[in-house]
CSV table of C-alpha atoms and ligand atoms in Angstrom, one decimal:
chain,number,residue,atom,x,y,z
A,14,MET,CA,-77.0,12.7,-91.0
A,15,ARG,CA,-80.7,13.1,-90.0
A,16,ARG,CA,-79.8,13.0,-86.3
A,17,ARG,CA,-77.3,15.9,-86.9
A,18,ARG,CA,-79.9,18.2,-88.6
A,19,PRO,CA,-81.3,19.7,-85.3
A,20,LEU,CA,-77.8,20.4,-84.2
A,21,VAL,CA,-77.1,22.3,-87.4
A,22,VAL,CA,-80.3,24.3,-87.0
A,23,ILE,CA,-79.5,25.2,-83.4
A,24,PHE,CA,-76.0,26.2,-84.4
A,25,LEU,CA,-77.3,28.4,-87.2
A,26,ILE,CA,-79.9,30.1,-84.9
A,27,PHE,CA,-77.2,30.7,-82.3
A,28,SER,CA,-74.7,32.2,-84.8
A,29,ILE,CA,-77.4,34.5,-86.3
A,30,SER,CA,-78.4,35.7,-82.8
A,31,ILE,CA,-74.7,36.4,-81.9
A,32,PHE,CA,-74.4,38.3,-85.1
A,33,LEU,CA,-77.5,40.4,-84.5
A,34,VAL,CA,-76.5,41.2,-80.9
A,35,ALA,CA,-73.1,42.2,-82.1
A,36,PHE,CA,-74.6,44.3,-84.9
A,37,TYR,CA,-76.7,46.5,-82.5
A,38,ARG,CA,-74.5,46.3,-79.4
A,39,TRP,CA,-71.1,47.1,-81.0
A,40,PRO,CA,-71.9,49.3,-84.0
A,41,ARG,CA,-68.3,50.4,-84.3
A,42,TYR,CA,-67.5,47.1,-85.9
A,43,PHE,CA,-70.2,47.7,-88.5
A,44,PRO,CA,-69.6,51.1,-90.1
A,45,GLN,CA,-72.8,51.1,-92.2
A,46,SER,CA,-74.9,50.6,-89.1
A,47,ARG,CA,-73.2,53.5,-87.4
A,48,GLU,CA,-74.1,55.8,-90.4
A,49,ARG,CA,-77.7,54.6,-90.2
A,50,LYS,CA,-77.9,55.3,-86.5
A,51,THR,CA,-76.3,58.8,-86.8
A,52,SER,CA,-78.7,59.7,-89.6
A,53,ASN,CA,-81.6,58.5,-87.5
A,54,ARG,CA,-80.5,60.6,-84.6
A,55,LYS,CA,-80.0,63.6,-86.9
A,56,SER,CA,-83.4,63.3,-88.3
A,57,VAL,CA,-84.9,63.0,-84.8
A,58,SER,CA,-83.1,66.2,-83.7
A,59,ARG,CA,-84.1,67.9,-86.9
A,60,ARG,CA,-87.7,67.0,-86.3
A,61,LYS,CA,-87.4,68.2,-82.7
A,62,THR,CA,-86.0,71.5,-83.9
A,63,LEU,CA,-88.7,71.8,-86.4
A,64,ALA,CA,-91.4,70.9,-83.8
A,65,GLY,CA,-89.9,73.5,-81.5
A,66,ARG,CA,-90.1,76.1,-84.2
A,67,THR,CA,-93.5,75.2,-85.3
A,68,SER,CA,-94.8,75.3,-81.7
A,69,PHE,CA,-93.2,78.7,-81.3
A,70,LEU,CA,-94.8,80.0,-84.5
A,71,SER,CA,-98.1,78.6,-83.7
A,72,HIS,CA,-98.3,80.1,-80.2
A,73,CYS,CA,-96.7,83.4,-80.9
A,74,CYS,CA,-98.3,84.4,-84.2
A,75,ASP,CA,-101.1,82.1,-85.5
A,76,SER,CA,-101.7,84.0,-88.7
A,77,THR,CA,-98.2,83.8,-89.9
A,78,ALA,CA,-97.7,80.2,-89.2
A,79,ASP,CA,-99.1,79.2,-92.7
A,80,GLY,CA,-96.8,81.6,-94.5
A,81,LEU,CA,-93.9,80.2,-92.8
A,82,SER,CA,-94.5,76.5,-93.5
A,83,SER,CA,-92.2,76.7,-96.5
A,84,VAL,CA,-89.7,78.3,-94.3
A,85,THR,CA,-89.8,75.4,-91.8
A,86,ASP,CA,-89.6,72.9,-94.7
A,87,ALA,CA,-86.4,74.5,-95.8
A,88,ILE,CA,-85.0,74.6,-92.3
A,89,ASP,CA,-85.7,70.8,-92.1
A,90,SER,CA,-83.4,70.1,-95.0
A,91,ALA,CA,-80.7,72.5,-93.9
A,92,VAL,CA,-77.5,72.0,-91.8
A,93,TRP,CA,-75.9,74.7,-89.6
A,94,GLN,CA,-73.1,76.4,-91.3
A,95,SER,CA,-70.8,79.4,-90.8
A,96,SER,CA,-70.9,82.4,-93.2
A,97,PHE,CA,-70.1,86.0,-93.7
A,98,PRO,CA,-72.9,88.3,-92.4
A,99,HIS,CA,-75.5,89.2,-95.1
A,100,ALA,CA,-76.2,92.5,-93.5
A,101,ILE,CA,-74.2,94.8,-91.1
A,102,ILE,CA,-75.8,97.5,-88.9
A,103,ILE,CA,-73.0,100.0,-89.2
A,104,GLY,CA,-74.4,102.8,-87.0
A,105,VAL,CA,-75.2,105.1,-85.5
A,106,LYS,CA,-74.1,104.8,-81.8
A,107,LYS,CA,-77.2,105.4,-79.7
A,108,GLY,CA,-79.4,105.1,-82.7
A,109,GLY,CA,-81.4,102.2,-81.4
A,110,THR,CA,-79.0,99.6,-82.9
A,111,ARG,CA,-79.4,97.1,-80.1
A,112,ALA,CA,-83.3,97.3,-80.2
A,113,LEU,CA,-83.3,96.8,-83.9
A,114,LEU,CA,-81.0,93.8,-83.8
A,115,SER,CA,-82.6,92.1,-81.0
A,116,MET,CA,-86.0,92.5,-82.6
A,117,LEU,CA,-84.6,91.2,-85.9
A,118,GLY,CA,-83.3,88.2,-84.1
A,119,LEU,CA,-87.0,87.1,-83.4
A,120,HIS,CA,-87.5,86.5,-87.1
A,121,PRO,CA,-87.1,82.7,-87.8
A,122,GLN,CA,-85.0,83.5,-90.9
A,123,ILE,CA,-82.6,85.9,-89.2
A,124,ARG,CA,-79.7,85.1,-86.9
A,125,SER,CA,-78.2,88.0,-85.1
A,126,ALA,CA,-74.7,88.2,-83.7
A,127,PRO,CA,-75.0,88.4,-79.9
A,128,LYS,CA,-72.3,91.1,-79.3
A,129,GLU,CA,-70.6,93.9,-81.2
A,130,ILE,CA,-67.8,92.4,-83.3
A,131,HIS,CA,-65.5,95.5,-83.8
A,132,PHE,CA,-63.5,93.4,-86.5
A,133,PHE,CA,-63.1,96.2,-89.1
A,134,ASP,CA,-62.6,99.2,-86.8
A,135,ARG,CA,-59.9,97.7,-84.4
A,136,ASP,CA,-56.6,97.0,-86.0
A,137,GLU,CA,-55.7,94.3,-83.5
A,138,GLU,CA,-59.0,92.4,-84.4
A,139,PHE,CA,-58.6,93.0,-88.2
A,140,ARG,CA,-55.1,91.5,-88.0
A,141,LYS,CA,-56.5,88.2,-86.8
A,142,GLY,CA,-57.9,87.6,-90.2
A,143,ILE,CA,-61.2,87.0,-91.8
A,144,ASP,CA,-61.6,83.5,-90.4
A,145,HIS,CA,-61.6,85.0,-87.0
A,146,TYR,CA,-64.4,87.3,-88.1
A,147,ILE,CA,-66.5,84.5,-89.6
A,148,ALA,CA,-66.0,82.3,-86.5
A,149,GLN,CA,-67.7,85.0,-84.4
A,150,MET,CA,-70.9,84.9,-86.5
A,151,PRO,CA,-73.8,82.8,-85.3
A,152,LYS,CA,-74.2,79.6,-87.3
A,153,ARG,CA,-77.1,79.6,-89.8
A,154,LYS,CA,-79.2,77.4,-91.8
A,155,ARG,CA,-79.4,77.6,-95.6
A,156,ASN,CA,-82.5,79.8,-95.8
A,157,GLN,CA,-81.4,82.1,-92.9
A,158,VAL,CA,-79.5,85.4,-93.1
A,159,VAL,CA,-76.9,86.6,-90.5
A,160,VAL,CA,-76.9,90.2,-89.3
A,161,GLU,CA,-74.2,91.8,-87.0
A,162,LYS,CA,-74.0,95.2,-85.5
A,163,THR,CA,-71.1,97.4,-84.7
A,164,PRO,CA,-72.3,101.0,-84.6
A,165,SER,CA,-68.8,102.5,-84.5
A,166,TYR,CA,-68.2,101.1,-88.0
A,167,ILE,CA,-69.7,104.1,-89.5
A,168,ILE,CA,-67.0,106.5,-88.2
A,169,GLY,CA,-64.1,104.0,-88.6
A,170,PRO,CA,-61.7,105.7,-91.3
A,171,SER,CA,-60.6,102.3,-92.7
A,172,VAL,CA,-63.8,100.4,-92.3
A,173,PRO,CA,-65.5,100.9,-95.8
A,174,LYS,CA,-62.2,100.1,-97.6
A,175,ARG,CA,-61.5,97.0,-95.5
A,176,MET,CA,-65.0,95.7,-96.0
A,177,LYS,CA,-64.9,96.4,-99.7
A,178,GLU,CA,-61.7,94.4,-99.9
A,179,THR,CA,-62.8,91.5,-97.7
A,180,LEU,CA,-66.6,91.0,-97.7
A,181,PRO,CA,-68.7,89.6,-100.5
A,182,LEU,CA,-70.0,92.4,-102.7
A,183,SER,CA,-73.5,91.3,-101.9
A,184,THR,CA,-73.1,92.5,-98.3
A,185,LYS,CA,-75.9,95.0,-97.2
A,186,PHE,CA,-75.6,97.8,-94.7
A,187,ILE,CA,-78.3,99.3,-92.4
A,188,VAL,CA,-77.8,102.7,-90.8
A,189,LEU,CA,-80.2,104.0,-88.1
A,190,PHE,CA,-79.8,107.8,-87.9
A,191,ARG,CA,-81.0,109.6,-84.9
A,192,GLU,CA,-81.5,113.4,-84.5
A,193,PRO,CA,-77.9,114.4,-83.7
A,194,ILE,CA,-78.6,116.5,-80.6
A,195,GLU,CA,-80.6,113.8,-79.0
A,196,ARG,CA,-77.9,111.3,-80.0
A,197,ALA,CA,-75.3,113.4,-78.3
A,198,ILE,CA,-77.3,113.6,-75.2
A,199,SER,CA,-78.0,110.0,-75.1
A,200,ASP,CA,-74.2,109.3,-75.6
A,201,TYR,CA,-73.5,111.7,-72.8
A,202,MET,CA,-75.9,109.9,-70.5
A,203,GLN,CA,-74.2,106.7,-71.2
A,204,THR,CA,-70.8,108.3,-70.2
A,205,LEU,CA,-72.4,109.4,-67.0
A,206,SER,CA,-73.5,106.0,-66.1
A,207,SER,CA,-70.2,104.2,-67.0
A,208,PRO,CA,-68.2,102.9,-64.0
A,209,VAL,CA,-65.2,105.1,-65.2
A,210,SER,CA,-67.2,108.3,-64.3
A,211,ASN,CA,-68.4,107.1,-61.0
A,212,GLY,CA,-67.2,109.2,-58.2
A,213,THR,CA,-65.2,111.6,-60.5
A,214,ALA,CA,-66.2,115.1,-61.4
A,215,VAL,CA,-67.9,114.9,-64.8
A,216,GLN,CA,-68.0,117.8,-67.3
A,217,THR,CA,-71.4,119.1,-68.1
A,218,PHE,CA,-72.9,118.5,-71.4
A,219,ALA,CA,-72.6,122.1,-72.4
A,220,SER,CA,-68.9,122.1,-71.6
A,221,LYS,CA,-68.4,119.0,-73.7
A,222,VAL,CA,-69.9,120.4,-76.8
A,223,ILE,CA,-69.3,124.2,-76.7
A,224,THR,CA,-65.9,125.7,-77.0
A,225,ALA,CA,-64.7,128.0,-74.3
A,226,ASN,CA,-63.5,130.7,-76.7
A,227,ASP,CA,-65.7,133.7,-77.3
A,228,CYS,CA,-69.1,132.2,-77.1
A,229,GLN,CA,-71.0,135.3,-76.1
A,230,SER,CA,-72.4,135.5,-79.6
A,231,ARG,CA,-74.2,132.1,-79.1
A,232,GLN,CA,-73.7,131.1,-82.6
A,233,ALA,CA,-73.2,127.8,-84.3
A,234,ARG,CA,-69.4,128.6,-84.4
A,235,CYS,CA,-69.3,128.2,-80.6
A,236,VAL,CA,-69.9,124.5,-81.1
A,237,ASP,CA,-66.7,122.4,-80.7
A,238,SER,CA,-66.5,120.7,-84.0
A,239,ASP,CA,-63.6,118.5,-82.7
A,240,ALA,CA,-65.7,117.2,-79.7
A,241,TYR,CA,-66.4,113.5,-80.0
A,242,LEU,CA,-70.1,114.0,-79.3
A,243,ILE,CA,-70.3,116.5,-82.2
A,244,GLN,CA,-68.2,114.6,-84.6
A,245,LEU,CA,-70.5,111.5,-84.4
A,246,GLY,CA,-73.4,113.6,-85.5
A,247,GLN,CA,-71.7,114.9,-88.6
A,248,TYR,CA,-73.5,112.1,-90.4
A,249,ALA,CA,-72.9,113.4,-94.0
A,250,ARG,CA,-69.1,113.4,-93.4
A,251,TRP,CA,-69.2,109.7,-92.6
A,252,MET,CA,-71.7,108.8,-95.4
A,253,GLN,CA,-69.4,110.6,-97.9
A,254,GLU,CA,-66.7,108.0,-97.0
A,255,TRP,CA,-68.9,105.0,-97.3
A,256,LEU,CA,-70.5,106.1,-100.6
A,257,ALA,CA,-67.0,106.4,-102.1
A,258,TYR,CA,-66.8,102.6,-101.7
A,259,TYR,CA,-70.4,101.4,-102.0
A,260,ASN,CA,-73.3,102.7,-104.0
A,261,ARG,CA,-76.6,103.6,-102.4
A,262,SER,CA,-78.3,100.4,-103.3
A,263,HIS,CA,-76.2,98.7,-100.6
A,264,PHE,CA,-77.7,100.6,-97.8
A,265,LEU,CA,-81.0,100.9,-96.0
A,266,PHE,CA,-81.3,104.2,-94.2
A,267,LEU,CA,-83.7,104.1,-91.2
A,268,SER,CA,-84.9,106.6,-88.7
A,269,SER,CA,-84.2,105.9,-85.0
A,270,GLU,CA,-87.3,108.0,-84.1
A,271,GLU,CA,-89.5,105.8,-86.3
A,272,LEU,CA,-88.1,102.6,-84.7
A,273,THR,CA,-89.1,104.0,-81.3
A,274,LEU,CA,-92.6,105.0,-82.5
A,275,ASN,CA,-93.4,102.3,-84.9
A,276,PRO,CA,-91.1,99.3,-84.7
A,277,VAL,CA,-93.1,97.1,-86.9
A,278,GLY,CA,-93.0,99.6,-89.8
A,279,VAL,CA,-89.2,99.6,-89.6
A,280,LEU,CA,-88.9,95.9,-89.2
A,281,ASN,CA,-91.1,95.3,-92.3
A,282,GLN,CA,-88.7,97.7,-94.3
A,283,VAL,CA,-85.7,95.6,-93.1
A,284,GLU,CA,-87.5,92.3,-94.1
A,285,THR,CA,-87.9,93.6,-97.6
A,286,PHE,CA,-84.3,94.9,-97.8
A,287,LEU,CA,-83.0,91.5,-96.5
A,288,GLY,CA,-85.4,89.5,-98.7
A,289,VAL,CA,-86.8,87.4,-95.9
A,290,LYS,CA,-90.4,86.4,-95.5
A,291,PRO,CA,-92.8,88.9,-94.0
A,292,PHE,CA,-93.1,87.9,-90.3
A,293,PHE,CA,-93.4,91.0,-88.0
A,294,GLN,CA,-96.9,92.0,-87.0
A,295,GLY,CA,-98.2,94.7,-84.7
A,296,LYS,CA,-99.6,92.1,-82.3
A,297,MET,CA,-96.1,90.8,-81.5
A,298,PHE,CA,-95.3,94.0,-79.7
A,299,TYR,CA,-96.8,96.2,-77.0
A,300,PHE,CA,-96.0,99.6,-75.5
A,301,ASN,CA,-94.6,99.2,-72.1
A,302,GLU,CA,-95.6,102.3,-70.1
A,303,LEU,CA,-92.9,101.7,-67.5
A,304,LYS,CA,-90.2,101.4,-69.9
A,305,GLY,CA,-91.5,104.1,-72.3
A,306,PHE,CA,-90.7,101.8,-75.3
A,307,TYR,CA,-92.2,99.0,-77.4
A,308,CYS,CA,-91.3,95.6,-76.1
A,309,HIS,CA,-92.0,92.2,-77.7
A,310,ARG,CA,-94.4,89.5,-76.5
A,311,LEU,CA,-92.8,86.6,-78.4
A,312,ARG,CA,-91.9,83.7,-76.2
A,313,ARG,CA,-88.4,83.1,-77.5
A,314,LYS,CA,-85.0,82.5,-75.9
A,315,ARG,CA,-84.1,85.9,-74.8
A,316,GLU,CA,-80.8,87.7,-75.2
A,317,LYS,CA,-78.8,88.8,-72.1
A,318,SER,CA,-79.8,92.4,-72.9
A,319,GLN,CA,-83.5,91.6,-72.5
A,320,GLU,CA,-85.7,91.4,-69.5
A,321,SER,CA,-88.5,88.8,-69.0
A,322,ASP,CA,-91.0,91.3,-70.2
A,323,GLY,CA,-89.5,91.4,-73.7
A,324,CYS,CA,-88.0,94.9,-73.1
A,325,LEU,CA,-84.4,95.8,-73.4
A,326,GLY,CA,-82.3,96.2,-70.2
A,327,ARG,CA,-81.8,99.4,-68.2
A,328,SER,CA,-79.0,100.6,-70.3
A,329,LYS,CA,-81.4,101.2,-73.2
A,330,GLY,CA,-84.0,104.0,-72.7
A,331,ARG,CA,-82.2,106.1,-70.1
A,332,HIS,CA,-83.5,109.3,-68.6
A,333,HIS,CA,-82.0,112.3,-70.4
A,334,ILE,CA,-80.9,115.6,-68.8
A,335,LYS,CA,-82.4,118.8,-69.9
A,336,VAL,CA,-80.1,121.1,-71.9
A,337,ASP,CA,-80.0,124.9,-71.8
A,338,PRO,CA,-82.1,126.3,-74.6
A,339,ASP,CA,-79.2,128.5,-75.8
A,340,VAL,CA,-77.0,125.4,-76.1
A,341,VAL,CA,-79.8,123.6,-78.0
A,342,ASN,CA,-80.2,126.6,-80.3
A,343,MET,CA,-76.4,126.7,-81.1
A,344,LEU,CA,-76.4,122.9,-81.8
A,345,GLN,CA,-79.5,123.2,-84.0
A,346,ASN,CA,-77.8,125.9,-86.1
A,347,TYR,CA,-74.6,123.8,-86.1
A,348,PHE,CA,-76.2,120.6,-87.4
A,349,ALA,CA,-78.7,122.1,-89.8
A,350,PRO,CA,-76.3,122.2,-92.8
A,351,TRP,CA,-74.9,118.8,-91.9
A,352,ASN,CA,-78.4,117.4,-91.9
A,353,ARG,CA,-79.2,118.9,-95.2
A,354,LEU,CA,-76.1,117.4,-96.7
A,355,LEU,CA,-77.0,114.1,-95.4
A,356,TYR,CA,-80.5,114.2,-96.9
A,357,SER,CA,-79.1,115.0,-100.3
A,358,LEU,CA,-76.5,112.3,-100.1
A,359,ILE,CA,-78.9,109.5,-99.0
A,360,ASP,CA,-81.9,110.9,-100.9
A,361,LYS,CA,-84.0,110.7,-97.9
A,362,THR,CA,-85.3,113.3,-95.3
A,363,PHE,CA,-85.8,113.0,-91.6
A,364,ASN,CA,-88.3,115.1,-89.8
A,365,TRP,CA,-85.7,116.2,-87.1
A,366,ASN,CA,-86.6,118.9,-84.7
A,367,TYR,CA,-85.1,118.7,-81.2
A,368,THR,CA,-87.6,120.1,-78.8
A,369,LYS,CA,-86.8,118.9,-75.3
A,370,GLU,CA,-85.6,122.3,-74.1
A,371,SER,CA,-85.6,123.2,-70.4
B,1710,A3P,P1,-81.6,106.2,-74.8
B,1710,A3P,O1,-81.1,105.3,-73.8
B,1710,A3P,O2,-80.9,107.5,-74.9
B,1710,A3P,O3,-83.1,106.4,-74.7
B,1710,A3P,P2,-78.1,101.9,-79.1
B,1710,A3P,O4,-78.7,100.5,-78.9
B,1710,A3P,O5,-77.7,102.1,-80.5
B,1710,A3P,O6,-77.1,102.2,-78.1
B,1710,A3P,O7,-79.3,102.8,-78.8
B,1710,A3P,C1,-80.0,103.1,-77.6
B,1710,A3P,C2,-81.3,103.8,-77.8
B,1710,A3P,O8,-82.2,102.9,-78.5
B,1710,A3P,C3,-82.0,104.3,-76.6
B,1710,A3P,O9,-81.4,105.6,-76.3
B,1710,A3P,C4,-83.4,104.4,-77.0
B,1710,A3P,O10,-83.8,105.7,-77.3
B,1710,A3P,C5,-83.5,103.6,-78.4
B,1710,A3P,N1,-84.5,102.6,-78.5
B,1710,A3P,C6,-85.3,102.4,-79.6
B,1710,A3P,N2,-86.2,101.5,-79.5
B,1710,A3P,C7,-86.0,101.0,-78.2
B,1710,A3P,C8,-86.7,100.0,-77.4
B,1710,A3P,N3,-87.7,99.3,-77.9
B,1710,A3P,N4,-86.3,99.8,-76.2
B,1710,A3P,C9,-85.2,100.6,-75.7
B,1710,A3P,N5,-84.5,101.5,-76.3
B,1710,A3P,C10,-85.0,101.8,-77.6
């Protein structure tokens, strides 16, 4: 028996070694070990994400890093998930909606949808169902909010009704209003630069917005109310529709002109409206003389629409044509009552005065 003891010990050591090798080498035969490995991997990748965020925060904006430590803690314990958007930028077209969304996307608590979704204003999209809509939203962590923008939502006849019936009641809406004449010219410039208009004779701005009938009087009635460029600027008309479904507390009304001149002021208003931590500061942006707009200096993964200088691409901030002062005058008279109606509907006034006359 004594002689056999070393053999038993050797056999035991051999078996334990085989077991240990098998345990680590072939985890699929040991489900618990697999869970442990996966959770290790997850925590390593979470730590990496957190490290990435922390280093982003520390090099881009030292003074905010402290304030955001609780944000990063929460991010650490969260998992990526799909959800409805918390806020939707519903308009207006050429109001600076891309600039606003891409700046918002720099906030660590805000996830922005990369493209316009057009779910509620296009029947063929809407018919695909709400799951199709949610699937197009960026994934978010528990303490993050999701924002999408589709500027044509504001004029979509069925959009407020569809949203009321489909989205959570807590959904918030952001509207960027731009002085309507300037908006129309911006929209016109976009048409000029579109590939469809290349090489074809393009109508002048005046002929697009003024009716041919009896316009010697040069009055507001000469303005073509049915023209697309004009209808979009009848903001009160669209807001009346929306306010029939949602009360004012659902909306944040912003000025496109203020976004251009003071982006941080506007971004701070949006932070408060969305209930996220204050993040944006003046030092994160600089005025780019070449571009003629504010651009950001945060080192962050850029959107396709952004250049390496933190500015938006060439399709944003185009040169505008000069418009005949008579036409401007007619448009001013035309839009004045619409603007007054808007101010009373939204309980906010914009200091609009189109002055770029030739
Ligand atoms: P223009 O190209 O006529 O100057 P949208 O994204 O809704 O289409 O709006 C485009 C408009 O955003 C631009 O119109 C520009 O005036 C405005 N804008 C506001 N802030 C901007 C920024 N930082 N960079 C570029 N464009 C900006």
